Amino acid sequence: MPIRMLILGTGGMANTHAQKYNSIDNVKLVAGVEQRPEVLETFCNEHNIEHRFSSLDEALAWDQFEAVSNVTPDAVHHETTMALLHAGKHVLCEKPLAANEAHAKQMAQLAFETGLVNMVNLTYREVPALQKAAAMVADGAIGKVRHFEASYLQSWLAQPAWGDWKTEPQWLWRLSRTHGSNGALGDVGIHILDFATFVAGSMPRDISCRLKTFNKAEDDQIGEYTLDANDSFVMHAELENGAVGTVSATRFASGHHNDLRLRLYGDQGGMEVLFEKNQSQLNVCLHDDLLIERWTQVTTNEVPSNYERFVTAIRTETQANPDFSKGAALQYWLDKALQNG
Ligand SMILES: NC(=O)c1ccc[n+]([C@@H]2O[C@H](COP(=O)([O-])OP(=O)(O)OC[C@H]3O[C@@H](n4cnc5c(N)ncnc54)[C@H](O)[C@@H]3O)[C@@H](O)[C@H]2O)c1
């Protein structure tokens, strides 16, 4: 029997979910749920989805599905995911898991109690260089991890490669705390914090953070959107393994559409984990190369996508990784950064 999958929220990112599921054997996209009728029609036509609903309640009353990708805006994840778990559905929820840690913990707790497959879509776990780097660090390749620099560089507030942020709702909700966004920190900070801590093999022990919201419109307002969410942040972190470093992100990195960089140094070597222009690359400086500062590129292997791993977990009745408890653990540090910044 194919797994019957529903897509909740059919905006920009939902297209990636649909394309990925449509490429996996024995997964059938059976329904879409969306508040904007035209967006729903276009999306379902394009991805060959038969059933269309204007609310999650209607879809739950219909009930002909086992699993859901929740691709709604951040502020909508909590209420909808809780309803889906109560209804016995497996959920792949977009990041950040919720708009705050209290909500994220409730989601993780309910997911644990139900035993349903739950996964948070930390996309960059799919980067081959990240997986290889994490395995090498765990094997002791760079010795004791001492220092790191991690950055997530976007530029959609500085140039229109992804559209006009001043007029398009998918960008405006990301700029507004009243629309449930935690700005660059909540949107991409969660990715780069996970990127760094996953490779380092250690979560933070303590952080401090500076957040910055730039003036971008008259009275910081465009229509219904108050532009009060941070555009840039710089975090200092000490990890449980004792390493210290910085994690930063901005939407003003002119010249970079979507680039992630991690430099990680141990007492026996260094590594550079890059995901730039959608290309994964791992460079290392180890052993005899240390004295002559020679860096070499490491060969990496393709890794399964999050969508494939979500589906495999459902089929094999195992748990997916990263699960909601990981999403909640990361959310704890985002909340700390917001209080502190
Ligand atoms: N993992 C990644 O790399 C990645 C990349 C982009 C976006 N995202 C995440 O995906 C989510 C969606 O982002 P997006 O860029 O697609 O935003 P978007 O605004 O383009 O799409 C969200 C859609 O959800 C719909 N919606 C809102 N409330 C709804 C509800 N209650 N029921 C049904 N539909 C509802 C909206 O009408 C909209 O079409 C966000 O949480 C975002 O952070 C993740």
Short mmCIF file of C-alpha atoms and ligand atoms in Angstrom, two decimals:
data_model
loop_
_atom_site.label_atom_id
_atom_site.label_comp_id
_atom_site.label_asym_id
_atom_site.label_seq_id
_atom_site.Cartn_x
_atom_site.Cartn_y
_atom_site.Cartn_z
CA MET A 1 0.00 0.00 0.00
CA PRO A 2 1.39 3.43 -0.83
CA ILE A 3 1.72 5.94 1.99
CA ARG A 4 -1.01 8.55 1.49
CA MET A 5 0.55 11.97 2.07
CA LEU A 6 -1.14 15.34 2.59
CA ILE A 7 0.55 18.73 2.13
CA LEU A 8 -0.63 21.39 4.57
CA GLY A 9 0.14 24.93 3.32
CA THR A 10 0.90 25.03 -0.40
CA GLY A 11 3.12 28.14 -0.67
CA GLY A 12 6.75 28.38 -1.80
CA MET A 13 8.48 25.59 0.16
CA ALA A 14 5.62 23.12 -0.39
CA ASN A 15 6.80 22.73 -4.00
CA THR A 16 10.03 21.16 -2.80
CA HIS A 17 8.08 18.77 -0.54
CA ALA A 18 5.78 17.76 -3.40
CA GLN A 19 8.63 17.21 -5.88
CA LYS A 20 10.56 15.10 -3.38
CA TYR A 21 7.59 12.91 -2.42
CA ASN A 22 6.62 12.44 -6.05
CA SER A 23 10.08 11.00 -6.67
CA ILE A 24 9.78 8.36 -3.89
CA ASP A 25 8.29 4.95 -4.76
CA ASN A 26 5.03 4.05 -3.09
CA VAL A 27 4.23 7.52 -1.79
CA LYS A 28 1.03 9.08 -3.10
CA LEU A 29 0.29 12.76 -2.67
CA VAL A 30 -3.45 12.55 -2.05
CA ALA A 31 -4.44 16.01 -0.83
CA GLY A 32 -3.50 19.64 -0.33
CA VAL A 33 -4.80 22.10 2.28
CA GLU A 34 -4.47 25.84 1.74
CA GLN A 35 -6.26 29.03 2.72
CA ARG A 36 -5.69 30.73 -0.65
CA PRO A 37 -7.90 28.98 -3.25
CA GLU A 38 -5.93 29.99 -6.34
CA VAL A 39 -2.63 28.98 -4.81
CA LEU A 40 -4.15 25.61 -3.88
CA GLU A 41 -5.49 24.98 -7.38
CA THR A 42 -2.21 25.84 -9.10
CA PHE A 43 -0.21 23.74 -6.66
CA CYS A 44 -2.45 20.65 -6.85
CA ASN A 45 -2.66 20.81 -10.65
CA GLU A 46 1.09 21.10 -10.95
CA HIS A 47 1.83 18.20 -8.60
CA ASN A 48 -1.04 15.96 -9.67
CA ILE A 49 -2.94 16.05 -6.34
CA GLU A 50 -6.60 15.09 -6.47
CA HIS A 51 -8.20 16.27 -3.21
CA ARG A 52 -8.20 19.93 -2.18
CA PHE A 53 -9.33 21.45 1.13
CA SER A 54 -9.55 25.01 2.35
CA SER A 55 -9.02 24.04 6.00
CA LEU A 56 -7.31 21.34 8.02
CA ASP A 57 -10.62 20.54 9.77
CA GLU A 58 -12.18 19.54 6.43
CA ALA A 59 -9.20 17.35 5.60
CA LEU A 60 -9.32 15.68 9.03
CA ALA A 61 -13.04 14.97 8.58
CA TRP A 62 -12.20 13.29 5.23
CA ASP A 63 -9.34 11.34 6.94
CA GLN A 64 -8.02 9.41 3.91
CA PHE A 65 -4.30 9.93 4.65
CA GLU A 66 -1.60 8.66 7.03
CA ALA A 67 1.07 11.33 6.91
CA VAL A 68 1.46 15.08 6.52
CA SER A 69 4.06 17.63 5.55
CA ASN A 70 3.26 20.78 7.52
CA VAL A 71 4.56 23.66 5.35
CA THR A 72 2.53 26.49 6.90
CA PRO A 73 4.16 29.68 8.26
CA ASP A 74 6.04 29.29 11.55
CA ALA A 75 3.21 30.64 13.74
CA VAL A 76 0.78 28.03 12.37
CA HIS A 77 2.94 24.94 13.04
CA HIS A 78 1.90 24.43 16.67
CA GLU A 79 -1.88 24.45 16.42
CA THR A 80 -2.00 22.42 13.21
CA THR A 81 0.61 19.85 14.24
CA MET A 82 -1.10 19.29 17.59
CA ALA A 83 -4.39 18.64 15.74
CA LEU A 84 -2.64 16.23 13.34
CA LEU A 85 -0.98 14.26 16.15
CA HIS A 86 -4.29 14.06 18.04
CA ALA A 87 -5.78 12.64 14.83
CA GLY A 88 -3.04 9.96 14.64
CA LYS A 89 -1.08 11.34 11.65
CA HIS A 90 2.68 11.13 11.15
CA VAL A 91 4.11 14.65 10.72
CA LEU A 92 7.12 16.14 8.99
CA CYS A 93 6.95 19.74 10.24
CA GLU A 94 8.87 22.59 8.74
CA LYS A 95 11.42 24.42 10.83
CA PRO A 96 11.37 26.20 13.20
CA LEU A 97 9.22 23.63 14.98
CA ALA A 98 7.23 26.44 16.64
CA ALA A 99 7.38 30.14 17.41
CA ASN A 100 8.57 29.48 20.98
CA GLU A 101 9.99 26.71 23.14
CA ALA A 102 6.82 26.17 25.19
CA HIS A 103 4.90 25.27 22.03
CA ALA A 104 7.77 23.21 20.64
CA LYS A 105 7.95 21.19 23.88
CA GLN A 106 4.20 20.51 23.78
CA MET A 107 4.57 19.21 20.23
CA ALA A 108 7.54 17.02 21.18
CA GLN A 109 5.71 15.67 24.24
CA LEU A 110 2.54 14.79 22.33
CA ALA A 111 4.54 13.22 19.51
CA PHE A 112 6.40 11.09 22.06
CA GLU A 113 3.16 10.02 23.78
CA THR A 114 1.46 9.05 20.52
CA GLY A 115 4.49 7.19 19.16
CA LEU A 116 3.83 8.67 15.71
CA VAL A 117 6.72 9.45 13.38
CA ASN A 118 7.70 13.09 13.91
CA MET A 119 10.45 14.97 12.16
CA VAL A 120 11.51 18.60 11.85
CA ASN A 121 12.76 19.58 8.41
CA LEU A 122 16.33 20.70 9.09
CA THR A 123 17.14 20.72 5.39
CA TYR A 124 20.90 21.00 5.67
CA ARG A 125 21.16 17.58 7.30
CA GLU A 126 20.96 16.54 3.63
CA VAL A 127 24.30 18.20 2.80
CA PRO A 128 26.87 15.43 2.20
CA ALA A 129 29.75 17.54 3.57
CA LEU A 130 27.86 18.08 6.84
CA GLN A 131 27.28 14.35 7.39
CA LYS A 132 30.87 13.46 6.51
CA ALA A 133 32.28 16.23 8.72
CA ALA A 134 30.15 15.11 11.69
CA ALA A 135 31.35 11.52 11.28
CA MET A 136 34.98 12.64 11.06
CA VAL A 137 34.70 14.82 14.18
CA ALA A 138 33.05 11.93 16.05
CA ASP A 139 35.99 9.72 14.97
CA GLY A 140 38.42 12.23 16.47
CA ALA A 141 39.81 13.49 13.14
CA ILE A 142 40.42 17.01 14.46
CA GLY A 143 40.98 16.03 18.09
CA LYS A 144 39.23 18.04 20.78
CA VAL A 145 36.95 20.68 19.24
CA ARG A 146 38.02 24.10 20.48
CA HIS A 147 36.66 26.85 18.23
CA PHE A 148 34.15 27.42 15.42
CA GLU A 149 32.69 30.12 13.16
CA ALA A 150 29.34 29.44 11.51
CA SER A 151 27.40 31.78 9.24
CA TYR A 152 24.24 31.69 7.15
CA LEU A 153 24.29 34.33 4.45
CA GLN A 154 21.17 35.47 2.59
CA SER A 155 20.59 38.69 0.66
CA TRP A 156 16.87 38.86 -0.15
CA LEU A 157 16.52 42.20 1.65
CA ALA A 158 19.28 43.69 -0.50
CA GLN A 159 18.39 42.37 -3.96
CA PRO A 160 15.32 40.81 -5.62
CA ALA A 161 16.66 37.42 -6.81
CA TRP A 162 13.79 35.71 -4.94
CA GLY A 163 11.15 38.39 -5.61
CA ASP A 164 10.15 41.71 -4.08
CA TRP A 165 10.01 41.42 -0.27
CA LYS A 166 8.09 44.72 0.00
CA THR A 167 5.04 43.36 -1.80
CA GLU A 168 5.02 39.54 -1.47
CA PRO A 169 3.37 37.97 1.60
CA GLN A 170 5.81 35.05 1.85
CA TRP A 171 8.57 37.56 2.66
CA LEU A 172 6.50 40.02 4.71
CA TRP A 173 5.39 37.49 7.36
CA ARG A 174 9.07 36.65 7.86
CA LEU A 175 9.74 40.28 8.85
CA SER A 176 7.00 40.54 11.48
CA ARG A 177 6.94 39.26 15.04
CA THR A 178 3.21 39.88 15.22
CA HIS A 179 2.90 37.42 12.33
CA GLY A 180 4.80 34.87 14.41
CA SER A 181 8.26 35.18 12.88
CA ASN A 182 11.42 35.32 14.99
CA GLY A 183 13.23 36.97 12.10
CA ALA A 184 16.54 35.76 10.71
CA LEU A 185 17.14 33.95 14.01
CA GLY A 186 13.98 31.82 13.79
CA ASP A 187 14.05 31.43 10.03
CA VAL A 188 17.66 30.49 9.26
CA GLY A 189 19.34 30.79 12.68
CA ILE A 190 17.89 27.40 13.55
CA HIS A 191 19.54 25.89 10.46
CA ILE A 192 22.99 27.29 11.14
CA LEU A 193 22.84 26.53 14.88
CA ASP A 194 21.99 22.93 13.98
CA PHE A 195 24.67 22.88 11.24
CA ALA A 196 27.39 23.90 13.72
CA THR A 197 26.29 21.81 16.69
CA PHE A 198 25.59 18.70 14.60
CA VAL A 199 29.12 18.72 13.17
CA ALA A 200 30.68 19.61 16.53
CA GLY A 201 28.71 16.77 18.11
CA SER A 202 27.66 18.96 21.01
CA MET A 203 24.79 21.29 21.91
CA PRO A 204 25.27 24.72 23.51
CA ARG A 205 25.89 25.08 27.23
CA ASP A 206 25.54 28.86 27.17
CA ILE A 207 24.95 31.60 24.60
CA SER A 208 24.71 35.36 24.27
CA CYS A 209 23.30 37.11 21.25
CA ARG A 210 22.99 40.49 19.53
CA LEU A 211 19.96 40.91 17.27
CA LYS A 212 19.52 43.77 14.83
CA THR A 213 16.39 44.99 13.08
CA PHE A 214 17.06 47.62 10.44
CA ASN A 215 14.60 50.33 9.41
CA LYS A 216 13.27 49.20 6.03
CA ALA A 217 9.99 51.09 5.57
CA GLU A 218 8.25 54.22 6.79
CA ASP A 219 7.23 53.72 10.44
CA ASP A 220 8.49 50.11 10.10
CA GLN A 221 5.14 49.14 8.62
CA ILE A 222 3.95 47.75 5.28
CA GLY A 223 0.18 47.20 5.15
CA GLU A 224 -0.78 44.81 7.96
CA TYR A 225 2.87 43.86 8.57
CA THR A 226 4.88 45.51 11.36
CA LEU A 227 8.54 45.06 10.42
CA ASP A 228 9.84 44.32 13.91
CA ALA A 229 11.64 40.98 13.45
CA ASN A 230 15.46 40.83 13.39
CA ASP A 231 17.29 40.93 10.04
CA SER A 232 20.72 39.93 11.40
CA PHE A 233 22.10 38.30 14.52
CA VAL A 234 25.47 37.37 15.97
CA MET A 235 25.54 34.70 18.66
CA HIS A 236 28.43 33.64 20.87
CA ALA A 237 28.15 30.10 22.11
CA GLU A 238 29.98 27.76 24.43
CA LEU A 239 29.19 24.12 23.74
CA GLU A 240 28.85 21.30 26.22
CA ASN A 241 32.16 19.89 24.90
CA GLY A 242 33.88 23.15 25.90
CA ALA A 243 34.33 24.60 22.40
CA VAL A 244 33.50 28.28 21.84
CA GLY A 245 32.45 30.03 18.66
CA THR A 246 30.11 32.33 16.80
CA VAL A 247 26.91 31.61 14.93
CA SER A 248 25.54 34.40 12.78
CA ALA A 249 23.05 35.05 10.00
CA THR A 250 21.82 37.94 7.95
CA ARG A 251 19.41 38.76 5.14
CA PHE A 252 21.73 41.54 3.98
CA ALA A 253 24.70 39.47 2.77
CA SER A 254 24.96 41.13 -0.62
CA GLY A 255 26.41 38.72 -3.14
CA HIS A 256 25.14 35.57 -1.37
CA HIS A 257 21.66 34.22 -2.04
CA ASN A 258 21.81 31.29 0.36
CA ASP A 259 25.24 30.21 1.59
CA LEU A 260 26.22 28.32 4.75
CA ARG A 261 29.77 28.15 6.07
CA LEU A 262 31.26 26.42 9.05
CA ARG A 263 34.88 26.50 10.11
CA LEU A 264 35.71 24.18 12.97
CA TYR A 265 39.07 23.84 14.69
CA GLY A 266 40.33 21.16 17.02
CA ASP A 267 43.65 20.58 18.76
CA GLN A 268 44.65 18.20 15.94
CA GLY A 269 43.15 19.68 12.80
CA GLY A 270 40.77 22.04 11.08
CA MET A 271 37.82 21.68 8.74
CA GLU A 272 35.67 23.85 6.56
CA VAL A 273 32.12 22.73 5.75
CA LEU A 274 30.58 24.70 2.91
CA PHE A 275 27.21 24.77 1.24
CA GLU A 276 27.45 27.57 -1.30
CA LYS A 277 25.45 28.03 -4.50
CA ASN A 278 23.81 24.69 -3.63
CA GLN A 279 27.18 22.90 -3.73
CA SER A 280 28.43 20.85 -0.80
CA GLN A 281 32.16 20.90 -0.02
CA LEU A 282 34.35 19.66 2.82
CA ASN A 283 37.96 20.82 3.16
CA VAL A 284 40.32 19.67 5.87
CA CYS A 285 43.80 20.39 7.17
CA LEU A 286 45.13 17.41 9.12
CA HIS A 287 48.34 15.64 10.21
CA ASP A 288 51.48 16.71 8.26
CA ASP A 289 49.48 19.32 6.32
CA LEU A 290 49.06 21.38 9.49
CA LEU A 291 52.63 22.69 9.45
CA ILE A 292 52.41 23.77 5.81
CA GLU A 293 48.77 25.01 5.99
CA ARG A 294 47.70 22.70 3.16
CA TRP A 295 43.96 22.19 2.87
CA THR A 296 42.51 19.31 0.84
CA GLN A 297 39.01 18.52 -0.31
CA VAL A 298 37.40 15.35 1.06
CA THR A 299 35.20 13.12 -1.12
CA THR A 300 31.67 12.84 0.23
CA ASN A 301 28.75 10.54 -0.60
CA GLU A 302 25.12 11.44 -1.31
CA VAL A 303 22.84 11.11 1.72
CA PRO A 304 19.09 10.36 1.77
CA SER A 305 16.78 13.37 1.83
CA ASN A 306 14.73 14.20 4.93
CA TYR A 307 11.62 13.23 2.93
CA GLU A 308 13.08 9.79 2.19
CA ARG A 309 14.03 9.31 5.82
CA PHE A 310 10.55 10.40 7.00
CA VAL A 311 8.94 7.86 4.66
CA THR A 312 11.39 5.12 5.68
CA ALA A 313 10.62 5.75 9.35
CA ILE A 314 6.87 5.35 8.67
CA ARG A 315 7.43 2.14 6.70
CA THR A 316 9.79 0.59 9.20
CA GLU A 317 7.89 1.84 12.27
CA THR A 318 11.03 3.49 13.62
CA GLN A 319 11.63 7.10 14.67
CA ALA A 320 12.95 9.74 12.29
CA ASN A 321 15.87 12.03 12.99
CA PRO A 322 15.93 14.99 13.68
CA ASP A 323 12.70 14.54 15.61
CA PHE A 324 10.52 17.08 17.42
CA SER A 325 12.55 16.76 20.61
CA LYS A 326 15.59 18.02 18.65
CA GLY A 327 13.44 20.85 17.24
CA ALA A 328 12.41 21.77 20.80
CA ALA A 329 15.99 21.60 22.09
CA LEU A 330 17.12 24.05 19.39
CA GLN A 331 14.10 26.25 20.08
CA TYR A 332 15.24 26.57 23.71
CA TRP A 333 18.41 28.35 22.51
CA LEU A 334 16.49 30.54 20.04
CA ASP A 335 14.26 31.71 22.89
CA LYS A 336 17.35 32.43 25.02
CA ALA A 337 18.84 34.44 22.15
CA LEU A 338 15.63 36.44 21.77
CA GLN A 339 15.49 37.23 25.51
CA ASN A 340 19.15 38.12 25.53
CA GLY A 341 19.32 40.07 22.24
N1 LIG B 1 13.54 23.76 5.47
C1 LIG B 1 13.81 24.81 4.72
O1 LIG B 1 14.91 24.96 4.21
C2 LIG B 1 12.74 25.84 4.47
C3 LIG B 1 12.81 26.71 3.39
C4 LIG B 1 11.77 27.62 3.20
C5 LIG B 1 10.72 27.67 4.12
N2 LIG B 1 10.72 26.82 5.18
C6 LIG B 1 9.61 26.85 6.17
O2 LIG B 1 8.43 26.38 5.51
C7 LIG B 1 7.30 27.06 6.05
C8 LIG B 1 6.54 27.73 4.93
O3 LIG B 1 7.38 28.66 4.27
P1 LIG B 1 7.05 29.19 2.81
O4 LIG B 1 8.25 29.91 2.34
O5 LIG B 1 6.51 28.08 2.00
O6 LIG B 1 5.90 30.24 3.15
P2 LIG B 1 4.68 30.70 2.24
O7 LIG B 1 4.11 31.88 2.90
O8 LIG B 1 5.13 30.78 0.81
O9 LIG B 1 3.66 29.45 2.32
C9 LIG B 1 2.88 29.15 3.45
C10 LIG B 1 1.48 28.81 2.97
O10 LIG B 1 0.69 28.35 4.07
C11 LIG B 1 -0.62 28.86 3.89
N3 LIG B 1 -1.34 28.81 5.18
C12 LIG B 1 -1.22 29.66 6.23
N4 LIG B 1 -1.99 29.24 7.25
C13 LIG B 1 -2.61 28.11 6.84
C14 LIG B 1 -3.52 27.20 7.45
N5 LIG B 1 -3.95 27.37 8.71
N6 LIG B 1 -3.95 26.13 6.74
C15 LIG B 1 -3.51 25.93 5.47
N7 LIG B 1 -2.65 26.75 4.83
C16 LIG B 1 -2.19 27.83 5.53
C17 LIG B 1 -0.43 30.25 3.33
O11 LIG B 1 -1.60 30.72 2.69
C18 LIG B 1 0.75 30.03 2.38
O12 LIG B 1 0.34 29.72 1.06
C19 LIG B 1 7.84 28.03 7.09
O13 LIG B 1 7.77 27.46 8.37
C20 LIG B 1 9.29 28.23 6.70
O14 LIG B 1 10.12 28.57 7.78
C21 LIG B 1 11.69 25.92 5.36
#
